[in-house]
């Protein structure tokens, strides 16, 4: 049969625009069991991708440094260092890491079984030396190298490499046992299908998936309270609250692909969460090409949504935030000092204004701003939007709001990590439009919180800043925020950063 692209089938737009009925929307919190389970998973875990990535760098360093040490042992530390030796040692070390990667030696299963992979590791290390020797022969440089030196490095390097693998195996097993390195999954949908899925996942050797529970809207008659030893913790709506507390990595939807309407109903609720969403394909009659699947062991999954800005992307973005936040604080420190003095001279009260806003995954964070209102008329909840010529705003406040100088203290938020430098602007927790909370105006509004909010963002440089006095404005701001999340890259962040001061010259909507 023809291949159906699952990413197109369940695109964010399809989920957002789905208007079918949904169950389980009745208000109410989690039950005590679900809350207790969620509290057990509050702590972040170490990502297997991050662990294997760090190990790549460590193994390159170990091989390279061991090669240099062997060289200095034979020729002396203070003797002339021939340039070709460190270059060749670095190249061989890098090649060994690449070959280990190609042969899946950085997969968690391989890292946990170093003895079973002894032959593969030895073959990779020997292959790196063979390619190095072949290159030297083709370039007519083989006579320049000491066979004793490189033979010694071969033995020393392999002993260190395999010894490191033995240590990592013990560490990974300990981390998995302590719950520090695992992928936490919740099963969406119960009954027989969920039981088969759970049994299939648990049969996988050296499995790093920890199933935290099951959520299903159906009654206990159609969906038993215990499935394969795991409790049904609540409805899909309660799953949203559960995932706000627990650090969940993955939601696995245990429904047949043919139940498209029901799947879309679930995704309409779940896509706002910053987690991977997978559709179990282990019992689907529809068969896609192999590249359409991801796998948990040998259990096939269709990737519906991926957690945005994850693993090494999150490291790159955090580094970006720290570097440019420090630059911003240094560059704008004279402006911030002058602003603080002006605020003190203009009106009574503190220089800084602290406001509670929604942060990543709906967490409540405290955002800093220069105070722009009279202290006795300030509105920390932001229920009343600031309007043009608002009498609550001070003389200095009008100027710093129009020029966005009032936002400069948020460089500190970004440096400390509650904000990112670039991202959807955080809104006050009680911000309203025509007496409706923003999430009541925009369907899928909380999907903005799948990443950290930012000091500036894609919506702001496209003119959607300032007063949100109509429902259309908050809808458009949300659409631009979602576009940013779905298309993030470091280059995109740089573009927004450098366009921000230019676009701030347009102060039409800022007051």
GROMACS .gro file of C-alpha atoms in nm, residues 3 33 109 114 139 158 195 197 219 229 238 246 272 294 301 341 345 349 372 387 403 406 427 460 469 488 507:
model
   27
    3UNK     CA    1   0.292   0.521   0.246
   33UNK     CA    2  -0.281   0.829   4.410
  109UNK     CA    3   2.202  -0.137   2.523
  114UNK     CA    4   3.058  -0.396   2.725
  139UNK     CA    5   5.073   0.963   0.125
  158UNK     CA    6   4.220  -0.014   2.391
  195UNK     CA    7  -0.180  -0.442   2.826
  197UNK     CA    8   0.178  -0.268   2.458
  219UNK     CA    9  -1.505   0.414   3.269
  229UNK     CA   10   0.013  -0.418   3.708
  238UNK     CA   11  -0.601   1.500   3.470
  246UNK     CA   12   0.601   1.498   3.704
  272UNK     CA   13   0.033   2.149   2.457
  294UNK     CA   14   1.091   0.493   1.576
  301UNK     CA   15   0.609   0.374   1.728
  341UNK     CA   16   1.785   5.671   3.967
  345UNK     CA   17   1.339   6.051   4.192
  349UNK     CA   18   0.842   5.286   4.593
  372UNK     CA   19   0.656   5.190   3.567
  387UNK     CA   20  -0.402   5.150   2.805
  403UNK     CA   21   1.122   5.222   2.472
  406UNK     CA   22   1.142   4.851   3.166
  427UNK     CA   23   0.202   3.660   3.032
  460UNK     CA   24   0.718   4.099   1.926
  469UNK     CA   25  -0.707   4.463   2.382
  488UNK     CA   26   1.337   2.694   1.632
  507UNK     CA   27   0.640   5.227   1.952
   0.00000   0.00000   0.00000
